[in-house]
mmCIF file of C-alpha atoms in Angstrom:
data_model
loop_
_atom_site.group_PDB
_atom_site.id
_atom_site.type_symbol
_atom_site.label_atom_id
_atom_site.label_comp_id
_atom_site.label_asym_id
_atom_site.label_seq_id
_atom_site.Cartn_x
_atom_site.Cartn_y
_atom_site.Cartn_z
ATOM 1 C CA MET A 1 0.897 11.269 11.140
ATOM 2 C CA GLU A 2 -0.127 8.064 12.789
ATOM 3 C CA ALA A 3 2.577 6.032 14.428
ATOM 4 C CA PRO A 4 2.775 2.378 13.335
ATOM 5 C CA HIS A 5 1.978 -0.390 15.749
ATOM 6 C CA ASN A 6 4.968 -1.992 17.400
ATOM 7 C CA SER A 7 3.670 -5.503 17.907
ATOM 8 C CA PRO A 8 6.165 -8.173 16.778
ATOM 9 C CA ALA A 9 5.305 -10.161 13.696
ATOM 10 C CA ALA A 10 4.140 -13.736 14.089
ATOM 11 C CA GLU A 11 6.343 -16.723 13.204
ATOM 12 C CA THR A 12 5.530 -18.187 9.805
ATOM 13 C CA ALA A 13 5.838 -21.619 8.270
ATOM 14 C CA PRO A 14 8.160 -22.410 5.320
ATOM 15 C CA ASN A 15 6.977 -21.265 1.910
ATOM 16 C CA PRO A 16 5.688 -24.085 -0.333
ATOM 17 C CA ALA A 17 7.277 -24.151 -3.771
ATOM 18 C CA GLY A 18 5.474 -22.017 -6.323
ATOM 19 C CA ALA A 19 3.086 -20.485 -3.836
ATOM 20 C CA ASP A 20 1.975 -16.827 -3.884
ATOM 21 C CA PRO A 21 3.746 -14.937 -1.079
ATOM 22 C CA ALA A 22 1.181 -12.171 -0.785
ATOM 23 C CA ALA A 23 -2.106 -13.868 0.088
ATOM 24 C CA PRO A 24 -3.837 -13.281 3.461
ATOM 25 C CA GLU A 25 -2.435 -15.507 6.141
ATOM 26 C CA PRO A 26 -4.517 -18.082 8.014
ATOM 27 C CA ALA A 27 -3.297 -18.806 11.520
ATOM 28 C CA GLY A 28 0.069 -20.547 11.519
ATOM 29 C CA THR A 29 0.752 -20.331 7.795
ATOM 30 C CA ASP A 30 2.913 -18.218 5.532
ATOM 31 C CA PRO A 31 0.970 -15.766 3.340
ATOM 32 C CA ALA A 32 2.692 -17.262 0.315
ATOM 33 C CA ALA A 33 0.645 -20.436 0.743
ATOM 34 C CA GLN A 34 -2.560 -18.866 -0.544
ATOM 35 C CA GLY A 35 -3.743 -18.799 -4.143
ATOM 36 C CA PRO A 36 -4.899 -15.745 -6.136
ATOM 37 C CA GLY A 37 -8.135 -14.084 -5.086
ATOM 38 C CA PRO A 38 -11.278 -14.725 -7.116
ATOM 39 C CA ALA A 39 -12.613 -11.182 -7.355
ATOM 40 C CA ALA A 40 -11.645 -7.534 -7.142
ATOM 41 C CA PRO A 41 -13.163 -5.006 -4.748
ATOM 42 C CA ALA A 42 -16.217 -3.081 -5.874
ATOM 43 C CA GLU A 43 -15.884 -0.270 -8.385
ATOM 44 C CA HIS A 44 -15.947 3.346 -7.209
ATOM 45 C CA GLY A 45 -19.413 4.724 -6.601
ATOM 46 C CA GLY A 46 -21.102 1.527 -5.421
ATOM 47 C CA PRO A 47 -24.831 1.209 -4.672
ATOM 48 C CA ALA A 48 -26.419 3.790 -2.416
ATOM 49 C CA GLY A 49 -26.886 2.892 1.231
ATOM 50 C CA ALA A 50 -24.978 2.737 4.464
ATOM 51 C CA VAL A 51 -21.216 2.967 4.154
ATOM 52 C CA PRO A 52 -19.754 -0.443 5.066
ATOM 53 C CA GLU A 53 -17.425 -0.768 8.004
ATOM 54 C CA ALA A 54 -13.707 -0.886 7.358
ATOM 55 C CA VAL A 55 -12.459 -4.265 6.152
ATOM 56 C CA THR A 56 -9.190 -5.425 7.726
ATOM 57 C CA VAL A 57 -6.785 -8.058 6.432
ATOM 58 C CA THR A 58 -3.560 -8.865 8.304
ATOM 59 C CA LEU A 59 -0.641 -10.787 6.843
ATOM 60 C CA THR A 60 2.954 -11.550 7.720
ATOM 61 C CA VAL A 61 5.704 -10.833 5.196
ATOM 62 C CA THR A 62 9.049 -12.458 5.831
ATOM 63 C CA SER A 63 11.461 -10.656 3.473
ATOM 64 C CA PRO A 64 11.815 -7.593 1.218
ATOM 65 C CA GLU A 65 11.263 -9.832 -1.814
ATOM 66 C CA ARG A 66 7.936 -10.950 -0.438
ATOM 67 C CA MET A 67 6.994 -7.369 0.400
ATOM 68 C CA GLN A 68 7.579 -6.494 -3.231
ATOM 69 C CA GLU A 69 5.511 -9.491 -4.297
ATOM 70 C CA LEU A 70 2.700 -8.284 -2.022
ATOM 71 C CA GLY A 71 2.809 -4.999 -3.932
ATOM 72 C CA ARG A 72 2.484 -6.843 -7.232
ATOM 73 C CA ARG A 73 -0.494 -8.747 -5.860
ATOM 74 C CA LEU A 74 -2.220 -5.614 -4.595
ATOM 75 C CA ALA A 75 -1.707 -4.008 -8.005
ATOM 76 C CA ARG A 76 -4.089 -6.587 -9.479
ATOM 77 C CA VAL A 77 -7.030 -5.106 -7.576
ATOM 78 C CA LEU A 78 -6.154 -1.414 -7.953
ATOM 79 C CA ALA A 79 -8.074 0.852 -10.328
ATOM 80 C CA PRO A 80 -7.913 4.489 -11.473
ATOM 81 C CA GLY A 81 -8.879 6.808 -8.625
ATOM 82 C CA ASP A 82 -7.657 4.519 -5.858
ATOM 83 C CA LEU A 83 -5.874 6.106 -2.904
ATOM 84 C CA VAL A 84 -3.382 3.930 -1.010
ATOM 85 C CA MET A 85 -1.938 5.334 2.235
ATOM 86 C CA LEU A 86 1.229 3.716 3.604
ATOM 87 C CA THR A 87 2.205 3.983 7.273
ATOM 88 C CA GLY A 88 5.348 2.556 8.839
ATOM 89 C CA GLU A 89 8.558 3.741 10.415
ATOM 90 C CA LEU A 90 11.706 4.367 8.389
ATOM 91 C CA GLY A 91 12.924 1.135 6.828
ATOM 92 C CA ALA A 92 9.625 -0.678 7.355
ATOM 93 C CA GLY A 93 9.212 -1.402 3.647
ATOM 94 C CA LYS A 94 6.862 1.295 2.314
ATOM 95 C CA THR A 95 8.934 2.045 -0.787
ATOM 96 C CA THR A 96 9.616 -1.669 -1.353
ATOM 97 C CA LEU A 97 5.865 -2.303 -1.385
ATOM 98 C CA THR A 98 5.349 0.614 -3.759
ATOM 99 C CA ARG A 99 8.049 -0.766 -6.074
ATOM 100 C CA GLY A 100 5.988 -3.951 -6.342
ATOM 101 C CA LEU A 101 2.852 -1.900 -7.036
ATOM 102 C CA GLY A 102 4.673 -0.165 -9.876
ATOM 103 C CA GLU A 103 5.791 -3.476 -11.348
ATOM 104 C CA GLY A 104 2.285 -4.880 -11.090
ATOM 105 C CA LEU A 105 0.733 -1.796 -12.700
ATOM 106 C CA GLY A 106 3.321 -1.841 -15.487
ATOM 107 C CA VAL A 107 4.513 1.744 -15.137
ATOM 108 C CA ARG A 108 7.610 3.478 -16.475
ATOM 109 C CA GLY A 109 10.635 4.354 -14.367
ATOM 110 C CA ALA A 110 12.230 2.926 -11.251
ATOM 111 C CA VAL A 111 10.170 3.461 -8.095
ATOM 112 C CA THR A 112 12.336 5.011 -5.395
ATOM 113 C CA SER A 113 11.651 7.095 -2.310
ATOM 114 C CA PRO A 114 10.230 10.480 -3.420
ATOM 115 C CA THR A 115 11.509 12.279 -0.288
ATOM 116 C CA PHE A 116 13.493 14.985 -2.081
ATOM 117 C CA VAL A 117 10.900 15.731 -4.757
ATOM 118 C CA ILE A 118 7.768 15.023 -2.647
ATOM 119 C CA ALA A 119 6.016 13.315 -5.571
ATOM 120 C CA ARG A 120 6.833 11.340 -8.692
ATOM 121 C CA VAL A 121 4.535 10.357 -11.536
ATOM 122 C CA HIS A 122 5.127 7.014 -13.269
ATOM 123 C CA PRO A 123 3.104 6.803 -16.516
ATOM 124 C CA SER A 124 1.683 3.474 -17.583
ATOM 125 C CA LEU A 125 3.431 1.507 -20.314
ATOM 126 C CA SER A 126 0.281 -0.426 -21.165
ATOM 127 C CA GLY A 127 -2.568 2.091 -21.199
ATOM 128 C CA GLY A 128 -3.441 1.559 -17.538
ATOM 129 C CA PRO A 129 -3.481 4.124 -14.731
ATOM 130 C CA ALA A 130 -0.365 6.119 -13.878
ATOM 131 C CA LEU A 131 1.214 5.642 -10.467
ATOM 132 C CA VAL A 132 1.559 8.827 -8.416
ATOM 133 C CA HIS A 133 4.008 8.189 -5.560
ATOM 134 C CA VAL A 134 3.946 10.853 -2.844
ATOM 135 C CA ASP A 135 5.992 11.337 0.322
ATOM 136 C CA ALA A 136 3.757 13.501 2.520
ATOM 137 C CA TYR A 137 6.200 13.693 5.444
ATOM 138 C CA ARG A 138 6.984 17.330 4.659
ATOM 139 C CA LEU A 139 3.474 18.281 3.508
ATOM 140 C CA GLY A 140 2.099 20.534 6.223
ATOM 141 C CA GLY A 141 -1.006 21.664 4.356
ATOM 142 C CA GLY A 142 -2.252 18.264 3.266
ATOM 143 C CA LEU A 143 -4.738 18.383 0.389
ATOM 144 C CA ASP A 144 -4.035 22.018 -0.561
ATOM 145 C CA GLU A 145 -0.333 21.300 -0.988
ATOM 146 C CA MET A 146 -1.110 18.137 -2.952
ATOM 147 C CA GLU A 147 -3.152 20.218 -5.399
ATOM 148 C CA ASP A 148 -0.318 22.747 -5.653
ATOM 149 C CA LEU A 149 2.226 20.111 -6.708
ATOM 150 C CA ASP A 150 1.216 20.509 -10.375
ATOM 151 C CA LEU A 151 1.732 16.822 -11.064
ATOM 152 C CA ASP A 152 0.663 17.068 -14.729
ATOM 153 C CA VAL A 153 -1.618 14.091 -14.264
ATOM 154 C CA SER A 154 -5.256 13.593 -13.352
ATOM 155 C CA LEU A 155 -5.450 12.117 -9.855
ATOM 156 C CA PRO A 156 -8.922 10.566 -10.494
ATOM 157 C CA GLU A 157 -7.378 8.680 -13.430
ATOM 158 C CA SER A 158 -4.309 7.533 -11.473
ATOM 159 C CA VAL A 159 -3.435 5.244 -8.588
ATOM 160 C CA VAL A 160 -2.157 7.526 -5.827
ATOM 161 C CA VAL A 161 0.181 6.013 -3.226
ATOM 162 C CA VAL A 162 1.034 8.290 -0.296
ATOM 163 C CA GLU A 163 3.676 7.563 2.330
ATOM 164 C CA TRP A 164 3.181 9.324 5.681
ATOM 165 C CA GLY A 165 -0.257 10.478 4.546
ATOM 166 C CA ASP A 166 -2.351 9.898 7.678
ATOM 167 C CA GLY A 167 -4.199 13.048 8.680
ATOM 168 C CA LYS A 168 -3.155 14.843 5.485
ATOM 169 C CA VAL A 169 -4.684 13.381 2.330
ATOM 170 C CA GLU A 170 -7.879 11.635 3.412
ATOM 171 C CA GLU A 171 -9.918 14.313 1.600
ATOM 172 C CA LEU A 172 -8.637 13.002 -1.718
ATOM 173 C CA SER A 173 -11.104 10.114 -1.514
ATOM 174 C CA ASP A 174 -13.847 8.767 0.737
ATOM 175 C CA ASP A 175 -12.685 5.300 -0.311
ATOM 176 C CA ARG A 176 -9.087 4.480 0.535
ATOM 177 C CA LEU A 177 -6.798 1.601 1.387
ATOM 178 C CA ARG A 178 -4.598 2.079 4.444
ATOM 179 C CA VAL A 179 -1.518 -0.124 4.679
ATOM 180 C CA LEU A 180 0.188 -0.267 8.084
ATOM 181 C CA ILE A 181 3.582 -1.971 8.180
ATOM 182 C CA ASP A 182 4.953 -3.008 11.575
ATOM 183 C CA ARG A 183 8.502 -4.201 12.101
ATOM 184 C CA ALA A 184 10.310 -5.688 15.093
ATOM 185 C CA THR A 185 11.614 -2.917 17.337
ATOM 186 C CA GLY A 186 15.137 -2.455 18.643
ATOM 187 C CA ASP A 187 18.493 -3.395 17.135
ATOM 188 C CA THR A 188 17.495 -6.423 15.088
ATOM 189 C CA ASP A 189 18.023 -7.911 11.645
ATOM 190 C CA ASP A 190 14.582 -9.491 11.683
ATOM 191 C CA GLU A 191 13.061 -8.850 8.241
ATOM 192 C CA ARG A 192 9.572 -10.009 9.141
ATOM 193 C CA ARG A 193 6.814 -7.441 8.876
ATOM 194 C CA GLU A 194 3.192 -7.521 9.955
ATOM 195 C CA VAL A 195 1.143 -5.792 7.265
ATOM 196 C CA THR A 196 -2.388 -4.653 8.070
ATOM 197 C CA LEU A 197 -4.613 -3.643 5.157
ATOM 198 C CA VAL A 198 -7.619 -1.525 6.100
ATOM 199 C CA GLY A 199 -10.125 -0.925 3.308
ATOM 200 C CA ILE A 200 -12.319 2.101 3.988
ATOM 201 C CA GLY A 201 -15.493 2.786 2.016
ATOM 202 C CA ALA A 202 -17.674 0.854 -0.399
ATOM 203 C CA ARG A 203 -14.828 0.491 -2.904
ATOM 204 C CA TRP A 204 -13.011 -1.885 -0.558
ATOM 205 C CA ALA A 205 -15.929 -3.906 0.775
ATOM 206 C CA GLY A 206 -14.647 -6.947 -1.125
ATOM 207 C CA LEU A 207 -10.990 -6.602 -0.119
ATOM 208 C CA ARG A 208 -10.828 -9.850 1.822
ATOM 209 C CA GLU A 209 -12.378 -11.865 -0.995
ATOM 210 C CA ALA A 210 -10.190 -10.180 -3.623
ATOM 211 C CA LEU A 211 -7.055 -11.274 -1.784
ATOM 212 C CA GLY A 212 -8.336 -14.797 -1.296
#
């Protein structure tokens, strides 16, 4: 399990009325100030050739509500077979982000931390992909244990979101989106988070453009 970075989040400007809170953040602006992205990342199984380098997008989120909105925004570019790996210390906002993903994907059931059941499946209410929400903190065997969970759903036809998955579930897909959530350290009520999105593989070559 990879430890999250501990760098403090940058100060952000006030949110303009009606703006989207989950767009990538230019220097000195709130991520909410950006409009929707023009295009989604490439489909799975892109053209043959060299695997592109990882694409990194960093944004600052200033509240739990905006973290949830970021999840709804990310849901717009997710497709069946996508693997999303969330890294961040306890209370960083991993489940809050996933709750927004579930809302954006239009799935059934409230998204909560799956700690005590390891994994939950949220079927789509609109014919889209199911959301498989996994807490891999207690998965020692990684991929083998994932396959033994008997989730009653096809992972290639679902969006799989794994908390604490670094070093455990990478074999599920060569293409994956890593989401690292950093919070201010120490005894603080600061709700700001620095969120780093790292798109790995051809599927995510257009991540930056998709998020505007």
